[in-house]
Short mmCIF file of C-alpha atoms in Angstrom, two decimals:
data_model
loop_
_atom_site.label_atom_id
_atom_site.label_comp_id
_atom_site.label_asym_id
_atom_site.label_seq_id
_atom_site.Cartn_x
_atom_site.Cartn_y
_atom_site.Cartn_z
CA UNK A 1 -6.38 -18.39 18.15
CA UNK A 2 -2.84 -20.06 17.85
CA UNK A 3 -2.56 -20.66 21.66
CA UNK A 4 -6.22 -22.34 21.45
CA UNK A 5 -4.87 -24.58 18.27
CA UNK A 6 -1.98 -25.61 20.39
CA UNK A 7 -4.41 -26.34 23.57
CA UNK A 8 -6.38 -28.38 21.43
CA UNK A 9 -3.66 -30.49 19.61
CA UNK A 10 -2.13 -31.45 23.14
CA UNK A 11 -5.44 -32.70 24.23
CA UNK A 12 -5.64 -34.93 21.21
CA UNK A 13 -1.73 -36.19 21.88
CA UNK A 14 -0.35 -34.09 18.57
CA UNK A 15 2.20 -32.15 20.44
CA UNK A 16 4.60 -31.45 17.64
CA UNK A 17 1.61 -30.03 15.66
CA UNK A 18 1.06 -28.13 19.10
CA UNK A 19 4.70 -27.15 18.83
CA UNK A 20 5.26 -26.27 15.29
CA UNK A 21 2.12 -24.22 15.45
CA UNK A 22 3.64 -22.06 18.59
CA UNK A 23 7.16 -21.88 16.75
CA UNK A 24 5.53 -21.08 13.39
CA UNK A 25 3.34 -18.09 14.87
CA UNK A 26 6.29 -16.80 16.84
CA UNK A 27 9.34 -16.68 14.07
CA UNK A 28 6.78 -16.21 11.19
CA UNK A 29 8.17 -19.73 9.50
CA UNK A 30 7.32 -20.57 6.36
CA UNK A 31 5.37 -24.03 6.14
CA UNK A 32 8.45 -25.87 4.70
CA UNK A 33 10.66 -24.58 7.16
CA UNK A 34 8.44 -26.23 9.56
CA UNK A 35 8.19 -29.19 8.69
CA UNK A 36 11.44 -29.94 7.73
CA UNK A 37 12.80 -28.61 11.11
CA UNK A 38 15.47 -31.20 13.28
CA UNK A 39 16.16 -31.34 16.62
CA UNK A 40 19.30 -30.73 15.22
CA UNK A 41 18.63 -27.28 14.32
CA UNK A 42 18.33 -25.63 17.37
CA UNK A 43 20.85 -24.79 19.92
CA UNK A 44 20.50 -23.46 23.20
CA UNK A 45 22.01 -21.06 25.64
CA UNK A 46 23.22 -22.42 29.13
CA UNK A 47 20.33 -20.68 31.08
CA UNK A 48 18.01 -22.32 28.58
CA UNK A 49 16.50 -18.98 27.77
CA UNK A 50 17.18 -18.41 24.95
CA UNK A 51 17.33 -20.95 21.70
CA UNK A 52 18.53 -20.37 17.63
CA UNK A 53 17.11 -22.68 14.84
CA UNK A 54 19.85 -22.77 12.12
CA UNK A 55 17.65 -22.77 8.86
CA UNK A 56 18.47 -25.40 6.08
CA UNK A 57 19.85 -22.61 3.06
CA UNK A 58 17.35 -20.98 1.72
CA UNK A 59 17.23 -19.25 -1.67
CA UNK A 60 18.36 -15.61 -0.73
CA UNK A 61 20.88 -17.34 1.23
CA UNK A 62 22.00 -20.30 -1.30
CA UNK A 63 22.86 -16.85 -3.73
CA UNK A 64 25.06 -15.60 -0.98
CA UNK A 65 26.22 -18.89 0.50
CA UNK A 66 25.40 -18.14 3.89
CA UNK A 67 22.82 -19.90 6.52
CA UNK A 68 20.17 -18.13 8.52
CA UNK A 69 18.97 -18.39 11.35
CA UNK A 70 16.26 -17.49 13.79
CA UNK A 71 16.26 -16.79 17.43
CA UNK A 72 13.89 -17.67 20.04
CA UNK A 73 13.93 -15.45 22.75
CA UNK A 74 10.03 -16.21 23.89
CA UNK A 75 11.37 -17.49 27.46
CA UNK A 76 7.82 -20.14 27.35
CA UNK A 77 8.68 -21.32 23.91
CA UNK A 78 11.91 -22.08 24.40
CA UNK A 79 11.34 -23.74 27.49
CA UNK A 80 8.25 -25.55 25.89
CA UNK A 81 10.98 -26.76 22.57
CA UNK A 82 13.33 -28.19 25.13
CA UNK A 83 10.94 -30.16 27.11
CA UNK A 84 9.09 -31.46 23.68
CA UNK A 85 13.16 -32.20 22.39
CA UNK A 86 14.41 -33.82 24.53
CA UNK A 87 13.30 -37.51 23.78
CA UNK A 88 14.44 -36.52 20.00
CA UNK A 89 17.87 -37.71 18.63
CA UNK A 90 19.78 -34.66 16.32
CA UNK A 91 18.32 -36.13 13.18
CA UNK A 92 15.03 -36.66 14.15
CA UNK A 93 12.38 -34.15 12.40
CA UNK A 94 10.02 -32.21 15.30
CA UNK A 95 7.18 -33.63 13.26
CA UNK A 96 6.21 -37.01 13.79
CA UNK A 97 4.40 -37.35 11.08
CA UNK A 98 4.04 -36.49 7.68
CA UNK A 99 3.19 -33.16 6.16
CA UNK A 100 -0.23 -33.94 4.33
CA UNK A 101 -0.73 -35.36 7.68
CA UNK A 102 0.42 -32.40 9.53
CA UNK A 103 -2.01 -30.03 6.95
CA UNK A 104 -5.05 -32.94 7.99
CA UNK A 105 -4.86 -32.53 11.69
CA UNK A 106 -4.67 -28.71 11.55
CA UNK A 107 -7.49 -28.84 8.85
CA UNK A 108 -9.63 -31.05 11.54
CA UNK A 109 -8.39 -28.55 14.52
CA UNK A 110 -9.65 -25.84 12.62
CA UNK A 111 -13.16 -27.28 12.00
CA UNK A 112 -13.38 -28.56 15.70
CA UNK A 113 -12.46 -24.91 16.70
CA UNK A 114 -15.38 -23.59 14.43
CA UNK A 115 -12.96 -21.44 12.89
CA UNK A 116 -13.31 -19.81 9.43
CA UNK A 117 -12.59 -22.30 7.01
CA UNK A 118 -9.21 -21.45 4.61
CA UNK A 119 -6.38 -21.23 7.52
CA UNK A 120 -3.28 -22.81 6.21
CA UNK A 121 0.15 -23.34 7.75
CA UNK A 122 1.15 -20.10 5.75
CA UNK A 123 -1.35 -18.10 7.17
CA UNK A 124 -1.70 -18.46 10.75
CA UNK A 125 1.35 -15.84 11.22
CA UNK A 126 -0.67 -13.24 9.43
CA UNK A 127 -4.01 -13.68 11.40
CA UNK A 128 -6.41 -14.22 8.59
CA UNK A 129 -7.05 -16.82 5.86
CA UNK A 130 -5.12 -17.79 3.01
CA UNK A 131 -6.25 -15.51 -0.35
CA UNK A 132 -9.35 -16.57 -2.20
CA UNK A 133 -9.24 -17.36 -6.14
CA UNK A 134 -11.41 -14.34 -5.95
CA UNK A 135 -9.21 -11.90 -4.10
CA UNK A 136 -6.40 -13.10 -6.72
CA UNK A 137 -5.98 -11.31 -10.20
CA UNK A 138 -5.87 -13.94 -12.58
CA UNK A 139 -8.44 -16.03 -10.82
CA UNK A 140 -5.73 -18.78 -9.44
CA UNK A 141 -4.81 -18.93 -5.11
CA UNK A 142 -1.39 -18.01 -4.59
CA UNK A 143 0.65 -18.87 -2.01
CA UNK A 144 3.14 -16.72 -0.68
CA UNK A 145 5.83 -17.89 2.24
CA UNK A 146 6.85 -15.88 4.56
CA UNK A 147 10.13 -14.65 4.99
CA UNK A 148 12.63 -15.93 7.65
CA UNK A 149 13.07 -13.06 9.51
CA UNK A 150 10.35 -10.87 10.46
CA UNK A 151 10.63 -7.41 8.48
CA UNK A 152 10.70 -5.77 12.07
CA UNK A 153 8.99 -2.23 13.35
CA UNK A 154 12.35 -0.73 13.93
CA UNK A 155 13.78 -1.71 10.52
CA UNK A 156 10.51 0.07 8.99
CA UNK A 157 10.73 3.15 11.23
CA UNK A 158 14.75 3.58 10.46
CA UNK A 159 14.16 3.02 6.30
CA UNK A 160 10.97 5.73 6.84
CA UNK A 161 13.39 8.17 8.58
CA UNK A 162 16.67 7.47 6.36
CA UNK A 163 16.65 10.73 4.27
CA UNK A 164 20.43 10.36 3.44
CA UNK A 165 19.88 6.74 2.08
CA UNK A 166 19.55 8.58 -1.69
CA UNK A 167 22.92 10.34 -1.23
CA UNK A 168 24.34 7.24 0.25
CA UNK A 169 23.05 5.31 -3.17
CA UNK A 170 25.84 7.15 -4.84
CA UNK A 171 28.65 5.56 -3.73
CA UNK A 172 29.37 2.27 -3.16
CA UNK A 173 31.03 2.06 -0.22
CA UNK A 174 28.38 3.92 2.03
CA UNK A 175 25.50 2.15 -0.22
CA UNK A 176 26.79 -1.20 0.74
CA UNK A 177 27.57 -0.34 4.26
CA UNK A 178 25.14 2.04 5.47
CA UNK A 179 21.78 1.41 3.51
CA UNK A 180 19.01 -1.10 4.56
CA UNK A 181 18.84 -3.34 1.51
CA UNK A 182 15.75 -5.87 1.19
CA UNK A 183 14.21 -7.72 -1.83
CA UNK A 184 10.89 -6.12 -3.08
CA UNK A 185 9.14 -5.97 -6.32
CA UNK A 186 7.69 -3.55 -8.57
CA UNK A 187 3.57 -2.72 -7.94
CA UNK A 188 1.86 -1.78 -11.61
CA UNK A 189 -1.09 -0.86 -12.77
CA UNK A 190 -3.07 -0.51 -15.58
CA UNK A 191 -1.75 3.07 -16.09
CA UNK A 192 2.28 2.19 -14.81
CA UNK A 193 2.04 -1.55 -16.55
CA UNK A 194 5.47 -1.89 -16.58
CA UNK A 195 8.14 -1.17 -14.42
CA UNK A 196 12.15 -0.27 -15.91
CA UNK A 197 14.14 -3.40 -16.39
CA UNK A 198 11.20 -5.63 -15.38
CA UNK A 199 11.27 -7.65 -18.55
CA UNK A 200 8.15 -9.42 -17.62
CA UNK A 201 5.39 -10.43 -19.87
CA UNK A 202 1.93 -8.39 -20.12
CA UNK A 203 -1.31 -9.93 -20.39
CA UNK A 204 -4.03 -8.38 -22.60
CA UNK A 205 -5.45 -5.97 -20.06
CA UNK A 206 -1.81 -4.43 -19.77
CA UNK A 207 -1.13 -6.14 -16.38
CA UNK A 208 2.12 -8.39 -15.74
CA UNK A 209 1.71 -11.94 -15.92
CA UNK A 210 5.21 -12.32 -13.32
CA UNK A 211 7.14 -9.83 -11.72
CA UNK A 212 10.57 -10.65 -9.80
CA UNK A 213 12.06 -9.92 -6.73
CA UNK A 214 15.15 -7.18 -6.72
CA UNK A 215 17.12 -6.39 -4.03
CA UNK A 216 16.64 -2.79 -3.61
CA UNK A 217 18.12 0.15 -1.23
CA UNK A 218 15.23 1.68 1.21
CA UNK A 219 14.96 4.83 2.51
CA UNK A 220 13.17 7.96 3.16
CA UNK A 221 10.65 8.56 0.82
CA UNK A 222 11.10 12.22 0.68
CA UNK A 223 13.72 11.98 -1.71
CA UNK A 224 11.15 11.69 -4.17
CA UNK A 225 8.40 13.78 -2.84
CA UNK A 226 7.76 14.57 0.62
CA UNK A 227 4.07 15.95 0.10
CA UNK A 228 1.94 12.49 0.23
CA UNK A 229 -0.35 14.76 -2.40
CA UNK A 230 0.78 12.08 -5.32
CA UNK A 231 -0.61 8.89 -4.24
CA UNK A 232 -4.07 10.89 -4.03
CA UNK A 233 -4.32 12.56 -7.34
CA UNK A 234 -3.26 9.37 -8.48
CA UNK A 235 -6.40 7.97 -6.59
CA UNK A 236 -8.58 11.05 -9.06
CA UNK A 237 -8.52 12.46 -5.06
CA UNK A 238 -11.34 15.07 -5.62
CA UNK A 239 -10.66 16.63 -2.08
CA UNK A 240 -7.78 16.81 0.09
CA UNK A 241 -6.11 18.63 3.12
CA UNK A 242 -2.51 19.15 2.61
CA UNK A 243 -0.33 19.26 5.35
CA UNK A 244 2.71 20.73 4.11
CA UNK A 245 5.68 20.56 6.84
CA UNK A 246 8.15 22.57 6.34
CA UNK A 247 12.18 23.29 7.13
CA UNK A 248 12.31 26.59 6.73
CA UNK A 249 10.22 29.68 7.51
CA UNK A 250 9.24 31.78 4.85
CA UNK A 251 11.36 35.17 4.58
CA UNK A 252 10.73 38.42 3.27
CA UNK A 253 10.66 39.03 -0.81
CA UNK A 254 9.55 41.15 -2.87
CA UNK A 255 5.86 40.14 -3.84
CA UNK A 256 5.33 43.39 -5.24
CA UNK A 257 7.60 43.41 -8.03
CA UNK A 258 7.51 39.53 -8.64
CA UNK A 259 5.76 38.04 -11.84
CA UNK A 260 5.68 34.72 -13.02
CA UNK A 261 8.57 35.10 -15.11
CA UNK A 262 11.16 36.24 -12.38
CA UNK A 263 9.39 34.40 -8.98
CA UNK A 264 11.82 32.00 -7.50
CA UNK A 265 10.12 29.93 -4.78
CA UNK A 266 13.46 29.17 -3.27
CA UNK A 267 14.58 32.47 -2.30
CA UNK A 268 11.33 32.91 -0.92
CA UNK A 269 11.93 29.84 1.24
CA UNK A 270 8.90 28.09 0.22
CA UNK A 271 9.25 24.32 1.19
CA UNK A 272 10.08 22.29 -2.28
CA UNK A 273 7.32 19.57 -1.49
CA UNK A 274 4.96 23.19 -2.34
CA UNK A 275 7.32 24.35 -4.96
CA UNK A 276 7.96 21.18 -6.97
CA UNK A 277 4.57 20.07 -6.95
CA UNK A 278 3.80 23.66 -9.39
CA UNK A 279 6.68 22.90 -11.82
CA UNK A 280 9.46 24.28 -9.41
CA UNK A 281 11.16 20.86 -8.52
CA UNK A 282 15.08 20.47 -8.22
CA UNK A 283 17.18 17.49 -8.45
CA UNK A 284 19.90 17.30 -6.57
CA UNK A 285 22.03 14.00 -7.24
CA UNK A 286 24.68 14.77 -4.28
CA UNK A 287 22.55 15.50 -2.00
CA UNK A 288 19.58 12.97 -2.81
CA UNK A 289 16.08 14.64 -3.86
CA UNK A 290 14.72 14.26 -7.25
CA UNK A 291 11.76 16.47 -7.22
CA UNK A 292 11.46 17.46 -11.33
CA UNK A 293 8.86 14.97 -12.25
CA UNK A 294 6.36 16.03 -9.49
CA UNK A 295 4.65 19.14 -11.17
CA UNK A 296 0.61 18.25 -11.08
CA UNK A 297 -1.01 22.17 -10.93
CA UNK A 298 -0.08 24.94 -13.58
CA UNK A 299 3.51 27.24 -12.77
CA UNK A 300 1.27 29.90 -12.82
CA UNK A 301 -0.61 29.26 -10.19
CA UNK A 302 1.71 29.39 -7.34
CA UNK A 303 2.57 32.89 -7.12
CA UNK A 304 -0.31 33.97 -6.20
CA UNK A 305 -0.70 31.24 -3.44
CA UNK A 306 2.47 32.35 -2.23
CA UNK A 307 1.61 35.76 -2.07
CA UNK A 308 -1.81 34.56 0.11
CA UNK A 309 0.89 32.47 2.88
CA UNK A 310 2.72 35.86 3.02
CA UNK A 311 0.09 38.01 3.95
CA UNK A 312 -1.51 35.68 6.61
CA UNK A 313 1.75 35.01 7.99
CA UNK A 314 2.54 38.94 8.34
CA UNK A 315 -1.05 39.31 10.42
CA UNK A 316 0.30 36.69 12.56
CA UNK A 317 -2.22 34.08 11.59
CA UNK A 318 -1.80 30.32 10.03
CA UNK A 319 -1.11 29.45 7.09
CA UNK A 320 -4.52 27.65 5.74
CA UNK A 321 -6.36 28.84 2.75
CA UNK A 322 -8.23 26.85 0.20
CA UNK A 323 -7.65 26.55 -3.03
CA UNK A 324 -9.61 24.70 -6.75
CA UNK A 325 -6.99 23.84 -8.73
CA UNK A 326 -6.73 21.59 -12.38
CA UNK A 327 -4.60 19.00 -12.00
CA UNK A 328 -1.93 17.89 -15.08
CA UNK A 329 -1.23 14.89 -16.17
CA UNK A 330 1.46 13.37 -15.19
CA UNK A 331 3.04 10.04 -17.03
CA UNK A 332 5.98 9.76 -14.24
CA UNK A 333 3.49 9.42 -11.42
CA UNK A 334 0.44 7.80 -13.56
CA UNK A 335 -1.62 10.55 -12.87
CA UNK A 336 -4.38 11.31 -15.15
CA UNK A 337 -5.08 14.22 -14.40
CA UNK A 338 -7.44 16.45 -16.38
CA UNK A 339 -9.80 17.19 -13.84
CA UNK A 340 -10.13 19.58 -10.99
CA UNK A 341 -8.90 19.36 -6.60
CA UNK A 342 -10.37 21.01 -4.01
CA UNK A 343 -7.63 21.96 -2.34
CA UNK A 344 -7.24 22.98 1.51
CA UNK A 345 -3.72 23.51 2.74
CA UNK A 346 -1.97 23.88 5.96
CA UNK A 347 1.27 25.18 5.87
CA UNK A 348 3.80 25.02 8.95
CA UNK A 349 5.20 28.40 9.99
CA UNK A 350 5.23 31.01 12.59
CA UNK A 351 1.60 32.18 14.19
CA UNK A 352 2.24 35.14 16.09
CA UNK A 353 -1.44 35.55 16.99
CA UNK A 354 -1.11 31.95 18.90
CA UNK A 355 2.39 32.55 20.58
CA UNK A 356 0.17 35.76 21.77
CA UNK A 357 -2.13 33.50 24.09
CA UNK A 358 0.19 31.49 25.48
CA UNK A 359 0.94 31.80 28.90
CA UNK A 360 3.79 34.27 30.00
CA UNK A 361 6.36 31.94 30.73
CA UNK A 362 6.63 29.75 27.68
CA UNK A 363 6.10 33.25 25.08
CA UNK A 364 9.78 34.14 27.59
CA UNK A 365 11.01 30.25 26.25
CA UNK A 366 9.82 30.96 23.24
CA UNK A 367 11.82 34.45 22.85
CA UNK A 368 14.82 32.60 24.30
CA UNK A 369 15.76 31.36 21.18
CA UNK A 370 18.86 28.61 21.44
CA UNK A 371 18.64 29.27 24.91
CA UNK A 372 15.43 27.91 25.55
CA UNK A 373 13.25 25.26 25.58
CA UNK A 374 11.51 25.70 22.47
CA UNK A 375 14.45 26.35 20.04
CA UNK A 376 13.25 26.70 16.46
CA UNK A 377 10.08 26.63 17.67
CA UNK A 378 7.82 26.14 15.61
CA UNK A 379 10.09 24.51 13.04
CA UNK A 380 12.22 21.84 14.69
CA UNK A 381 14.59 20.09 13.28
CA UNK A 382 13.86 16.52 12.74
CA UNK A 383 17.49 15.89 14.27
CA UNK A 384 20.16 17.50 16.51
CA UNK A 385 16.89 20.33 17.81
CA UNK A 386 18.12 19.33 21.44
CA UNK A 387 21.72 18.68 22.17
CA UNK A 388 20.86 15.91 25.33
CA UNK A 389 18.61 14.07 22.65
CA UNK A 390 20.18 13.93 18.78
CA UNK A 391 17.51 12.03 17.59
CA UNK A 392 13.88 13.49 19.61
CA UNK A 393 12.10 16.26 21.05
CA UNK A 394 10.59 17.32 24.58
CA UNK A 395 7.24 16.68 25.13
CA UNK A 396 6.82 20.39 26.16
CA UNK A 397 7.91 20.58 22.41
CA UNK A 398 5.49 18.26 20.79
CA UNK A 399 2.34 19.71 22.60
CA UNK A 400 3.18 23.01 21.68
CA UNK A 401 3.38 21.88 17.75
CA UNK A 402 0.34 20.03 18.61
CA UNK A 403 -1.20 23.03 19.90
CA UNK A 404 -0.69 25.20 17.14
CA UNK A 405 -1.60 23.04 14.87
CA UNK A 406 -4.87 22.80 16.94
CA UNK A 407 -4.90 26.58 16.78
CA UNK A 408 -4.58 26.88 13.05
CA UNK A 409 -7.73 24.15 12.39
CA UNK A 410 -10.22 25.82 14.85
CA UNK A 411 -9.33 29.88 13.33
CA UNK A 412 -10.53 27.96 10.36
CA UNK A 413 -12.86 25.97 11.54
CA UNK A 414 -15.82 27.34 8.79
CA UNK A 415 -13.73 26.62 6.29
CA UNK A 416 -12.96 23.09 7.10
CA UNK A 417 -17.06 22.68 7.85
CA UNK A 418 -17.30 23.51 3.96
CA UNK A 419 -14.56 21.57 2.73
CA UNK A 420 -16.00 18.48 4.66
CA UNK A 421 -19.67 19.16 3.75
CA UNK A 422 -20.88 16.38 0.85
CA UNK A 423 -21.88 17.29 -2.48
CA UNK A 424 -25.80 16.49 -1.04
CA UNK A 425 -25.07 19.07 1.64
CA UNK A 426 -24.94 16.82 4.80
CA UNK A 427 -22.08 17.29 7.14
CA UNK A 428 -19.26 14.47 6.97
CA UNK A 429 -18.23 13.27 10.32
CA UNK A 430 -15.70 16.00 11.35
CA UNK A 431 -12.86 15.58 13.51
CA UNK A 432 -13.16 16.36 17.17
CA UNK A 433 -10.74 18.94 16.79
CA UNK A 434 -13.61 20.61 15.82
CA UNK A 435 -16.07 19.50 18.09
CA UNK A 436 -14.58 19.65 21.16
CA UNK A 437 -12.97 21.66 23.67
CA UNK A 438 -9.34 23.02 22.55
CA UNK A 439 -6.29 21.85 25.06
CA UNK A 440 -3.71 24.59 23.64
CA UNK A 441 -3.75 26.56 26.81
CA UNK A 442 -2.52 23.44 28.56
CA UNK A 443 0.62 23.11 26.52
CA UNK A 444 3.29 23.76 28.80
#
């Protein structure tokens, strides 16, 4: 769409609206930015492959007195900025015209084009049209820029994967230095209307009327719950499969003699995302987790689940089982509760029935230990499992997980055909894990 938008304003002689359109789609520019852009602004490197547009200061950076900039590494655009340049003086703006121009020509482009009508400047980044007074709450459009520097897939994947970034939050010197900070702002609902510190006004349904931007620390979100089972009970989830990785492999204890009043998860080396979700959540400040507010199903009630792991572990089979369970309310998390979840989960341990089939030579790996190739099998750790690679795994180690976890859905395949059967008694559409032919033989 953007390339045919610049195709078409060359052919009509508008090649700075051909221009700011490429530059705007490629460094996610806000509008303003755009148009108030200077030949000026932009330097290049002697090869002419490369290029950096030196922003005017924008309001993040007038609070820290310090000017962005953006760089254009697109070999084509750069080339294209140079050529379209260099009949410019320094102070000349890359637009020739002016901006309620600018917004008329694309506005005609778009029409010519037959594209959907509601495109702005804003919005051509994102690949869809600016919001609707209908889409908005409050029943006004609102116009958001875009930031000047793309929030970028390896800056996401490093804040998902930053467990220490809680422990880091303690101190100042590795919070400042080692934490990805970015401005973000509370979301609220009618049950969470107002976030801590917000100090914003509340209309009459209970929803804010303004919320502000705060710079904030990111990281892993398992320091406060590594389940992903509290976003759906705060959804009134009615059914859900819950994968519950774990880091350590359950060990023996005394089920025998345990009761409710002695039963202490944690020696058993049940996972805390399990544990703290039945009342049995730690907080530890030093080391980052704050699991205490995330108890949604009665204490009582995990005992006996524990004791149902246990045994299918000892028979060598996976952990699955299905559970109904009532779920609590729960202010912290807005969850309602008060109602009952169908409950299906899959717990990560050892399956001695699978490591059984496997073919001879990777049950010998397997029995190697720290020797072999699938150490901690099948419990990895999520860093330093392989000493040539700190940070991955194998492939040879990822189908085998893969495998298993293949294994455990189709020895319970009748049980997942229930779970996914509708209250009418049709058949959902079920996952071809259960439909087709199984590939753990092949995971060496």
């Amino acid at each position: 769409m953007v390339y045919a938008l610049a195709q078409a304003a060359f052919d009509k002689g508008w090649s700075d609206l051909a221009v700011l359109v490429l530059l705007g789609f490629d460094r996610f520019a806000r509008s303003g930015e755009l148009f108030m852009a200077k030949r000026g602004d932009f330097t290049w490197n002697t090869t002419k492959t490369k290029a950096i547009w030196s922003l005017p200061l924008t309001k993040s950076g007038q609070r820290v007195g310090a000017q962005e900039s953006l760089v254009i590494d697109d070999s084509w655009l750069v080339v294209a900025l140079a050529n379209y340049m260099s009949a410019l003086s320094p102070g000349d703006y890359l637009r020739s015209v002016s901006p309620g121009i600018m917004r008329s020509r694309l506005k005609s482009l778009l029409s010519d084009l037959k594209f959907p009508e509601g495109y702005q400047w804003y919005s051509l980044r994102r690949g869809g049209e600016a919001p609707t007074p209908a889409a908005q709450r409050g029943g006004s459009q609102v116009s958001v820029p875009a930031p000047a520097s793309r929030f970028s897939l390896p800056e996401m994947v490093g804040i998902s994967s930053c467990a220490p970034a809680s422990a880091f939050s303690n101190r100042r010197i590795t919070n400042t230095w080692l934490n990805i900070r970015k401005l973000y702002w509370p979301i609220t609902s009618r049950t969470v209307p107002t976030p801590q510190e917000c100090g914003s006004a509340l209309d009459r349904e209970g929803w804010l009327l303004t919320t502000e931007a705060h710079e904030y620390a990111l990281g892993d979100g398992g320091a406060i719950d590594n389940s992903g089972l509290l976003p759906l009970l705060q959804r009134r989830a009615r059914k859900v499969i819950w994968i519950a990785t774990s880091y350590m492999p359950m060990t023996e204890y005394d089920y025998e003699k345990a009761t409710f009043g002695n039963f202490d998860p944690y020696e058993a080396q049940v996972v805390d995302q399990v544990a703290a979700a039945f009342g049995y959540g730690l907080c530890n400040k030093d080391e980052g987790y704050f699991y205490s507010n995330n108890q949604v199903f009665k204490k009582t009630e995990l005992l006996p689940i524990c004791r149902k792991l246990w045994n299918l572990k000892s028979q060598g089979k996976p952990c699955v089982l299905k559970e109904t369970l009532e779920v609590l309310p729960n202010n912290y998390w807005g969850i309602v509760g008060g109602y009952e979840v169908s409950l299906v989960l899959v717990y990560l341990d050892q399956c001695t029935d699978f490591q059984k089939q496997l073919p001879e030579e990777v049950q010998q790996e397997i029995a190697k230990g720290a020797g072999g190739a699938f150490e901690n099998f099948p419990i990895y750790k999520t860093t330093g499992n392989n000493k040539d690679d700190r940070l991955g795994l194998t492939t040879a180690q990822v189908n085998l997980l893969a495998a298993q976890g293949e294994y455990a859905v189709r020895q319970n395949a009748e049980l997942f055909r229930e779970f996914a059967a509708s209250r009418e008694g049709r058949d959902l559409h079920l996952p071809t894990i259960l439909r087709g032919p199984s590939y753990h033989k092949d995971a060496k």
